[in-house]
């Protein structure tokens, strides 16, 4: 075999073991960024960060205040056992007694009924006696028809009106005869008793009128009316 034939055969045959070079990936055009979307994203991130900062500041600015831990009736003297402390994020409009001033309210009287779990306000306590010198406290049990539908609250001025029962000696007084009345002040009013609806109202009256009011109440010859507020 001639050299020329061998070379031709060699050049004509496919070359074994040749490895193809790396193939370049197709070019993808970069996506166009939208400045408006970027700005909105940054604004949302900033707003979220500001909200978290506000919450952290509110959590950090807490106030130690006085709380009520058990029931306290109107006129009852407050003791340290009636009160507790709590740390709260306090709104400036809430006038709660600060924990540092707890000693200043111990020994004072409850001006209103206090319930456990509530914050104590300075307006809810008083240094005055509920029943003042020269007064008597008369408990009066009244049926729904004998009292106003308006809720009675401590401090309200009332009049106790004598309404003689039917058949009583003075039941037939002429219409122009003024009814007998006694001025009083509500100290406490209970809720309506289940079934009967009777409400017990503690009324402070003058010492001279107390026995008379008690007698009217015992005879069922009493009505309670609200007096006009001062300046009305």
PDB file of C-alpha atoms in Angstrom:
ATOM      1  CA  UNK A   1       0.000   0.000   0.000  1.00  0.00           C
ATOM      2  CA  UNK A   2       1.348   3.345  -0.964  1.00  0.00           C
ATOM      3  CA  UNK A   3       1.897   6.223   1.493  1.00  0.00           C
ATOM      4  CA  UNK A   4      -0.457   8.387  -0.451  1.00  0.00           C
ATOM      5  CA  UNK A   5      -3.328   5.919   0.019  1.00  0.00           C
ATOM      6  CA  UNK A   6      -2.661   5.615   3.708  1.00  0.00           C
ATOM      7  CA  UNK A   7      -2.662   9.365   4.227  1.00  0.00           C
ATOM      8  CA  UNK A   8      -5.865   9.723   2.274  1.00  0.00           C
ATOM      9  CA  UNK A   9      -7.506   7.007   4.301  1.00  0.00           C
ATOM     10  CA  UNK A  10      -6.297   8.597   7.456  1.00  0.00           C
ATOM     11  CA  UNK A  11      -7.578  12.056   6.564  1.00  0.00           C
ATOM     12  CA  UNK A  12     -10.916  10.693   5.359  1.00  0.00           C
ATOM     13  CA  UNK A  13     -11.694   8.783   8.543  1.00  0.00           C
ATOM     14  CA  UNK A  14     -13.349  10.574  11.484  1.00  0.00           C
ATOM     15  CA  UNK A  15     -10.986  11.505  14.226  1.00  0.00           C
ATOM     16  CA  UNK A  16     -11.659   9.615  17.444  1.00  0.00           C
ATOM     17  CA  UNK A  17     -11.577  11.251  20.927  1.00  0.00           C
ATOM     18  CA  UNK A  18     -12.059  14.849  19.853  1.00  0.00           C
ATOM     19  CA  UNK A  19     -14.041  16.771  22.595  1.00  0.00           C
ATOM     20  CA  UNK A  20     -16.306  19.660  21.646  1.00  0.00           C
ATOM     21  CA  UNK A  21     -15.566  23.042  23.274  1.00  0.00           C
ATOM     22  CA  UNK A  22     -17.964  24.733  25.796  1.00  0.00           C
ATOM     23  CA  UNK A  23     -21.166  26.120  24.404  1.00  0.00           C
ATOM     24  CA  UNK A  24     -21.922  29.717  25.423  1.00  0.00           C
ATOM     25  CA  UNK A  25     -25.436  30.180  26.898  1.00  0.00           C
ATOM     26  CA  UNK A  26     -27.825  32.380  25.007  1.00  0.00           C
ATOM     27  CA  UNK A  27     -27.727  35.952  26.046  1.00  0.00           C
ATOM     28  CA  UNK A  28     -30.725  37.078  28.053  1.00  0.00           C
ATOM     29  CA  UNK A  29     -31.380  40.741  28.161  1.00  0.00           C
ATOM     30  CA  UNK A  30     -31.427  42.183  31.689  1.00  0.00           C
ATOM     31  CA  UNK A  31     -34.918  43.006  33.004  1.00  0.00           C
ATOM     32  CA  UNK A  32     -35.591  46.646  33.110  1.00  0.00           C
ATOM     33  CA  UNK A  33     -35.883  47.996  36.676  1.00  0.00           C
ATOM     34  CA  UNK A  34     -38.835  50.235  37.465  1.00  0.00           C
ATOM     35  CA  UNK A  35     -37.877  53.161  39.714  1.00  0.00           C
ATOM     36  CA  UNK A  36     -41.475  53.515  40.995  1.00  0.00           C
ATOM     37  CA  UNK A  37     -41.613  49.930  42.258  1.00  0.00           C
ATOM     38  CA  UNK A  38     -38.249  50.296  43.983  1.00  0.00           C
ATOM     39  CA  UNK A  39     -39.323  53.536  45.666  1.00  0.00           C
ATOM     40  CA  UNK A  40     -42.578  51.933  46.862  1.00  0.00           C
ATOM     41  CA  UNK A  41     -40.714  48.963  48.299  1.00  0.00           C
ATOM     42  CA  UNK A  42     -38.336  51.237  50.175  1.00  0.00           C
ATOM     43  CA  UNK A  43     -41.253  53.281  51.534  1.00  0.00           C
ATOM     44  CA  UNK A  44     -43.019  50.149  52.812  1.00  0.00           C
ATOM     45  CA  UNK A  45     -39.870  48.935  54.508  1.00  0.00           C
ATOM     46  CA  UNK A  46     -39.369  52.334  56.135  1.00  0.00           C
ATOM     47  CA  UNK A  47     -42.992  52.448  57.308  1.00  0.00           C
ATOM     48  CA  UNK A  48     -42.747  48.990  58.809  1.00  0.00           C
ATOM     49  CA  UNK A  49     -39.579  49.948  60.627  1.00  0.00           C
ATOM     50  CA  UNK A  50     -41.221  53.107  61.969  1.00  0.00           C
ATOM     51  CA  UNK A  51     -44.194  51.112  63.258  1.00  0.00           C
ATOM     52  CA  UNK A  52     -41.943  48.705  65.091  1.00  0.00           C
ATOM     53  CA  UNK A  53     -40.037  51.634  66.576  1.00  0.00           C
ATOM     54  CA  UNK A  54     -43.269  53.221  67.847  1.00  0.00           C
ATOM     55  CA  UNK A  55     -44.351  49.952  69.461  1.00  0.00           C
ATOM     56  CA  UNK A  56     -40.990  49.571  71.131  1.00  0.00           C
ATOM     57  CA  UNK A  57     -41.144  53.128  72.453  1.00  0.00           C
ATOM     58  CA  UNK A  58     -44.650  52.596  73.808  1.00  0.00           C
ATOM     59  CA  UNK A  59     -43.617  49.370  75.479  1.00  0.00           C
ATOM     60  CA  UNK A  60     -40.671  51.132  77.017  1.00  0.00           C
ATOM     61  CA  UNK A  61     -42.676  54.096  78.407  1.00  0.00           C
ATOM     62  CA  UNK A  62     -44.747  52.352  81.043  1.00  0.00           C
ATOM     63  CA  UNK A  63     -46.060  53.843  84.261  1.00  0.00           C
ATOM     64  CA  UNK A  64     -46.393  52.175  87.652  1.00  0.00           C
ATOM     65  CA  UNK A  65     -49.911  52.825  88.961  1.00  0.00           C
ATOM     66  CA  UNK A  66     -52.161  51.775  91.839  1.00  0.00           C
ATOM     67  CA  UNK A  67     -54.798  49.113  91.192  1.00  0.00           C
ATOM     68  CA  UNK A  68     -57.728  47.745  93.167  1.00  0.00           C
ATOM     69  CA  UNK A  69     -57.322  44.082  94.118  1.00  0.00           C
ATOM     70  CA  UNK A  70     -60.548  43.425  96.022  1.00  0.00           C
ATOM     71  CA  UNK A  71     -64.046  44.828  96.446  1.00  0.00           C
ATOM     72  CA  UNK A  72     -64.262  48.083  98.397  1.00  0.00           C
ATOM     73  CA  UNK A  73     -67.629  49.480  99.377  1.00  0.00           C
ATOM     74  CA  UNK A  74     -68.559  53.160  99.422  1.00  0.00           C
ATOM     75  CA  UNK A  75     -67.290  54.762 102.621  1.00  0.00           C
ATOM     76  CA  UNK A  76     -64.917  51.918 103.433  1.00  0.00           C
ATOM     77  CA  UNK A  77     -61.439  52.919 104.595  1.00  0.00           C
ATOM     78  CA  UNK A  78     -58.759  51.764 102.157  1.00  0.00           C
ATOM     79  CA  UNK A  79     -55.946  49.527 103.396  1.00  0.00           C
ATOM     80  CA  UNK A  80     -52.786  48.349 101.660  1.00  0.00           C
ATOM     81  CA  UNK A  81     -54.411  44.920 101.287  1.00  0.00           C
ATOM     82  CA  UNK A  82     -57.090  46.487  99.080  1.00  0.00           C
ATOM     83  CA  UNK A  83     -54.545  47.891  96.655  1.00  0.00           C
ATOM     84  CA  UNK A  84     -51.850  46.652  94.314  1.00  0.00           C
ATOM     85  CA  UNK A  85     -49.443  47.894  91.676  1.00  0.00           C
ATOM     86  CA  UNK A  86     -49.245  47.453  87.928  1.00  0.00           C
ATOM     87  CA  UNK A  87     -47.009  48.711  85.132  1.00  0.00           C
ATOM     88  CA  UNK A  88     -49.054  49.917  82.166  1.00  0.00           C
ATOM     89  CA  UNK A  89     -48.687  52.034  79.035  1.00  0.00           C
ATOM     90  CA  UNK A  90     -50.845  54.861  80.348  1.00  0.00           C
ATOM     91  CA  UNK A  91     -52.710  57.340  78.180  1.00  0.00           C
ATOM     92  CA  UNK A  92     -52.157  60.903  79.472  1.00  0.00           C
ATOM     93  CA  UNK A  93     -55.915  61.445  79.838  1.00  0.00           C
ATOM     94  CA  UNK A  94     -56.161  58.629  82.400  1.00  0.00           C
ATOM     95  CA  UNK A  95     -55.654  60.163  85.839  1.00  0.00           C
ATOM     96  CA  UNK A  96     -54.566  57.088  87.763  1.00  0.00           C
ATOM     97  CA  UNK A  97     -52.804  57.279  91.119  1.00  0.00           C
ATOM     98  CA  UNK A  98     -49.085  56.602  90.674  1.00  0.00           C
ATOM     99  CA  UNK A  99     -47.589  53.681  92.569  1.00  0.00           C
ATOM    100  CA  UNK A 100     -45.249  56.050  94.412  1.00  0.00           C
ATOM    101  CA  UNK A 101     -48.348  57.745  95.904  1.00  0.00           C
ATOM    102  CA  UNK A 102     -49.968  54.555  97.205  1.00  0.00           C
ATOM    103  CA  UNK A 103     -49.356  55.531 100.843  1.00  0.00           C
ATOM    104  CA  UNK A 104     -51.267  58.770 100.281  1.00  0.00           C
ATOM    105  CA  UNK A 105     -54.544  56.943  99.562  1.00  0.00           C
ATOM    106  CA  UNK A 106     -54.265  54.343 102.322  1.00  0.00           C
ATOM    107  CA  UNK A 107     -56.537  55.402 105.191  1.00  0.00           C
ATOM    108  CA  UNK A 108     -58.849  57.434 102.971  1.00  0.00           C
ATOM    109  CA  UNK A 109     -62.415  56.391 102.200  1.00  0.00           C
ATOM    110  CA  UNK A 110     -63.814  55.097  98.932  1.00  0.00           C
ATOM    111  CA  UNK A 111     -66.066  57.751  97.403  1.00  0.00           C
ATOM    112  CA  UNK A 112     -67.482  55.171  94.987  1.00  0.00           C
ATOM    113  CA  UNK A 113     -67.650  51.400  94.888  1.00  0.00           C
ATOM    114  CA  UNK A 114     -64.302  49.962  93.761  1.00  0.00           C
ATOM    115  CA  UNK A 115     -63.940  46.735  91.820  1.00  0.00           C
ATOM    116  CA  UNK A 116     -60.915  44.406  91.531  1.00  0.00           C
ATOM    117  CA  UNK A 117     -58.796  44.855  88.415  1.00  0.00           C
ATOM    118  CA  UNK A 118     -59.525  48.567  87.989  1.00  0.00           C
ATOM    119  CA  UNK A 119     -57.075  51.440  88.172  1.00  0.00           C
ATOM    120  CA  UNK A 120     -57.492  53.759  91.140  1.00  0.00           C
ATOM    121  CA  UNK A 121     -58.138  57.439  90.387  1.00  0.00           C
ATOM    122  CA  UNK A 122     -57.719  60.196  92.947  1.00  0.00           C
ATOM    123  CA  UNK A 123     -61.351  61.245  92.398  1.00  0.00           C
ATOM    124  CA  UNK A 124     -62.485  57.845  93.714  1.00  0.00           C
ATOM    125  CA  UNK A 125     -61.221  58.447  97.239  1.00  0.00           C
ATOM    126  CA  UNK A 126     -62.065  61.077  99.812  1.00  0.00           C
ATOM    127  CA  UNK A 127     -60.931  62.190 103.223  1.00  0.00           C
ATOM    128  CA  UNK A 128     -64.492  63.057 104.249  1.00  0.00           C
ATOM    129  CA  UNK A 129     -66.694  60.703 106.189  1.00  0.00           C
ATOM    130  CA  UNK A 130     -69.532  59.294 104.129  1.00  0.00           C
ATOM    131  CA  UNK A 131     -71.890  60.122 106.974  1.00  0.00           C
ATOM    132  CA  UNK A 132     -70.967  63.550 108.226  1.00  0.00           C
ATOM    133  CA  UNK A 133     -71.402  64.977 111.685  1.00  0.00           C
ATOM    134  CA  UNK A 134     -75.089  65.633 112.370  1.00  0.00           C
ATOM    135  CA  UNK A 135     -76.255  63.023 109.832  1.00  0.00           C
ATOM    136  CA  UNK A 136     -77.734  59.559 110.037  1.00  0.00           C
ATOM    137  CA  UNK A 137     -77.611  56.753 107.490  1.00  0.00           C
ATOM    138  CA  UNK A 138     -81.038  55.305 106.718  1.00  0.00           C
ATOM    139  CA  UNK A 139     -81.241  52.077 104.677  1.00  0.00           C
ATOM    140  CA  UNK A 140     -84.373  52.142 102.542  1.00  0.00           C
ATOM    141  CA  UNK A 141     -85.735  49.184 100.588  1.00  0.00           C
ATOM    142  CA  UNK A 142     -87.754  50.367  97.615  1.00  0.00           C
ATOM    143  CA  UNK A 143     -89.771  48.566  94.984  1.00  0.00           C
ATOM    144  CA  UNK A 144     -89.221  49.548  91.328  1.00  0.00           C
ATOM    145  CA  UNK A 145     -92.284  51.841  91.340  1.00  0.00           C
ATOM    146  CA  UNK A 146     -90.936  53.750  94.339  1.00  0.00           C
ATOM    147  CA  UNK A 147     -87.683  54.974  92.745  1.00  0.00           C
ATOM    148  CA  UNK A 148     -86.700  56.684  89.466  1.00  0.00           C
ATOM    149  CA  UNK A 149     -85.598  54.556  86.531  1.00  0.00           C
ATOM    150  CA  UNK A 150     -82.381  56.585  86.437  1.00  0.00           C
ATOM    151  CA  UNK A 151     -79.504  54.800  88.136  1.00  0.00           C
ATOM    152  CA  UNK A 152     -78.694  56.232  91.545  1.00  0.00           C
ATOM    153  CA  UNK A 153     -75.054  57.074  92.214  1.00  0.00           C
ATOM    154  CA  UNK A 154     -73.302  58.152  95.407  1.00  0.00           C
ATOM    155  CA  UNK A 155     -73.598  61.871  96.096  1.00  0.00           C
ATOM    156  CA  UNK A 156     -76.917  62.389  94.328  1.00  0.00           C
ATOM    157  CA  UNK A 157     -79.338  64.629  96.210  1.00  0.00           C
ATOM    158  CA  UNK A 158     -82.773  63.102  96.729  1.00  0.00           C
ATOM    159  CA  UNK A 159     -86.012  63.764  98.534  1.00  0.00           C
ATOM    160  CA  UNK A 160     -87.873  61.179 100.545  1.00  0.00           C
ATOM    161  CA  UNK A 161     -91.583  61.822 100.063  1.00  0.00           C
ATOM    162  CA  UNK A 162     -94.202  60.604 102.510  1.00  0.00           C
ATOM    163  CA  UNK A 163     -97.029  58.899 100.606  1.00  0.00           C
ATOM    164  CA  UNK A 164     -99.607  57.525 103.105  1.00  0.00           C
ATOM    165  CA  UNK A 165    -100.980  54.102 102.341  1.00  0.00           C
ATOM    166  CA  UNK A 166    -104.628  53.723 101.401  1.00  0.00           C
ATOM    167  CA  UNK A 167    -106.804  53.746 104.510  1.00  0.00           C
ATOM    168  CA  UNK A 168    -104.229  55.581 106.629  1.00  0.00           C
ATOM    169  CA  UNK A 169    -105.559  58.496 108.715  1.00  0.00           C
ATOM    170  CA  UNK A 170    -103.789  61.130 106.610  1.00  0.00           C
ATOM    171  CA  UNK A 171    -104.378  59.438 103.256  1.00  0.00           C
ATOM    172  CA  UNK A 172    -107.246  61.770 102.439  1.00  0.00           C
ATOM    173  CA  UNK A 173    -105.426  65.071 102.908  1.00  0.00           C
ATOM    174  CA  UNK A 174    -106.684  67.843 100.599  1.00  0.00           C
ATOM    175  CA  UNK A 175    -104.704  68.209  97.338  1.00  0.00           C
ATOM    176  CA  UNK A 176    -103.417  71.624  98.343  1.00  0.00           C
ATOM    177  CA  UNK A 177    -101.681  70.235 101.416  1.00  0.00           C
ATOM    178  CA  UNK A 178     -97.979  69.910 100.666  1.00  0.00           C
ATOM    179  CA  UNK A 179     -96.542  66.424 101.001  1.00  0.00           C
ATOM    180  CA  UNK A 180     -94.046  65.839 103.751  1.00  0.00           C
ATOM    181  CA  UNK A 181     -90.498  65.510 102.416  1.00  0.00           C
ATOM    182  CA  UNK A 182     -87.039  64.872 103.812  1.00  0.00           C
ATOM    183  CA  UNK A 183     -83.863  65.948 102.064  1.00  0.00           C
ATOM    184  CA  UNK A 184     -81.194  63.288 101.702  1.00  0.00           C
ATOM    185  CA  UNK A 185     -78.085  62.236  99.850  1.00  0.00           C
ATOM    186  CA  UNK A 186     -77.403  58.856  98.241  1.00  0.00           C
ATOM    187  CA  UNK A 187     -74.492  57.044  99.825  1.00  0.00           C
ATOM    188  CA  UNK A 188     -74.931  53.727  98.069  1.00  0.00           C
ATOM    189  CA  UNK A 189     -77.545  51.939  95.963  1.00  0.00           C
ATOM    190  CA  UNK A 190     -77.633  48.199  95.487  1.00  0.00           C
ATOM    191  CA  UNK A 191     -78.680  46.371  92.372  1.00  0.00           C
ATOM    192  CA  UNK A 192     -82.237  45.123  92.019  1.00  0.00           C
ATOM    193  CA  UNK A 193     -82.837  41.945  93.995  1.00  0.00           C
ATOM    194  CA  UNK A 194     -83.646  38.929  91.776  1.00  0.00           C
ATOM    195  CA  UNK A 195     -87.341  38.158  91.654  1.00  0.00           C
ATOM    196  CA  UNK A 196     -88.578  41.163  93.636  1.00  0.00           C
ATOM    197  CA  UNK A 197     -86.642  44.000  91.979  1.00  0.00           C
ATOM    198  CA  UNK A 198     -86.242  45.670  95.362  1.00  0.00           C
ATOM    199  CA  UNK A 199     -83.368  48.163  95.537  1.00  0.00           C
ATOM    200  CA  UNK A 200     -81.760  49.061  98.851  1.00  0.00           C
ATOM    201  CA  UNK A 201     -80.595  52.668  98.993  1.00  0.00           C
ATOM    202  CA  UNK A 202     -78.474  54.030 101.826  1.00  0.00           C
ATOM    203  CA  UNK A 203     -79.567  57.637 102.282  1.00  0.00           C
ATOM    204  CA  UNK A 204     -77.833  60.127 104.565  1.00  0.00           C
ATOM    205  CA  UNK A 205     -80.307  62.476 106.242  1.00  0.00           C
ATOM    206  CA  UNK A 206     -80.088  64.923 109.088  1.00  0.00           C
ATOM    207  CA  UNK A 207     -80.033  63.276 112.497  1.00  0.00           C
ATOM    208  CA  UNK A 208     -83.452  64.749 113.288  1.00  0.00           C
ATOM    209  CA  UNK A 209     -85.022  63.342 110.091  1.00  0.00           C
ATOM    210  CA  UNK A 210     -83.481  59.875 110.259  1.00  0.00           C
ATOM    211  CA  UNK A 211     -86.075  58.278 112.577  1.00  0.00           C
ATOM    212  CA  UNK A 212     -88.954  59.752 110.581  1.00  0.00           C
ATOM    213  CA  UNK A 213     -87.554  58.400 107.304  1.00  0.00           C
ATOM    214  CA  UNK A 214     -87.089  54.979 108.888  1.00  0.00           C
ATOM    215  CA  UNK A 215     -90.722  54.990 110.079  1.00  0.00           C
ATOM    216  CA  UNK A 216     -91.996  55.928 106.605  1.00  0.00           C
ATOM    217  CA  UNK A 217     -89.952  53.130 105.087  1.00  0.00           C
ATOM    218  CA  UNK A 218     -91.240  50.573 107.602  1.00  0.00           C
ATOM    219  CA  UNK A 219     -94.836  51.560 106.818  1.00  0.00           C
ATOM    220  CA  UNK A 220     -94.293  51.352 103.061  1.00  0.00           C
ATOM    221  CA  UNK A 221     -95.311  55.002 102.796  1.00  0.00           C
ATOM    222  CA  UNK A 222     -92.233  56.433 101.133  1.00  0.00           C
ATOM    223  CA  UNK A 223     -91.180  57.426  97.629  1.00  0.00           C
ATOM    224  CA  UNK A 224     -87.773  58.603  96.483  1.00  0.00           C
ATOM    225  CA  UNK A 225     -87.360  61.412  93.968  1.00  0.00           C
ATOM    226  CA  UNK A 226     -84.258  63.032  92.544  1.00  0.00           C
ATOM    227  CA  UNK A 227     -83.635  66.604  93.655  1.00  0.00           C
ATOM    228  CA  UNK A 228     -82.413  69.265  91.246  1.00  0.00           C
ATOM    229  CA  UNK A 229     -78.654  69.518  90.940  1.00  0.00           C
ATOM    230  CA  UNK A 230     -76.921  72.547  92.419  1.00  0.00           C
ATOM    231  CA  UNK A 231     -77.303  75.534  90.132  1.00  0.00           C
ATOM    232  CA  UNK A 232     -80.065  73.891  88.085  1.00  0.00           C
TER     233      UNK A 232
END
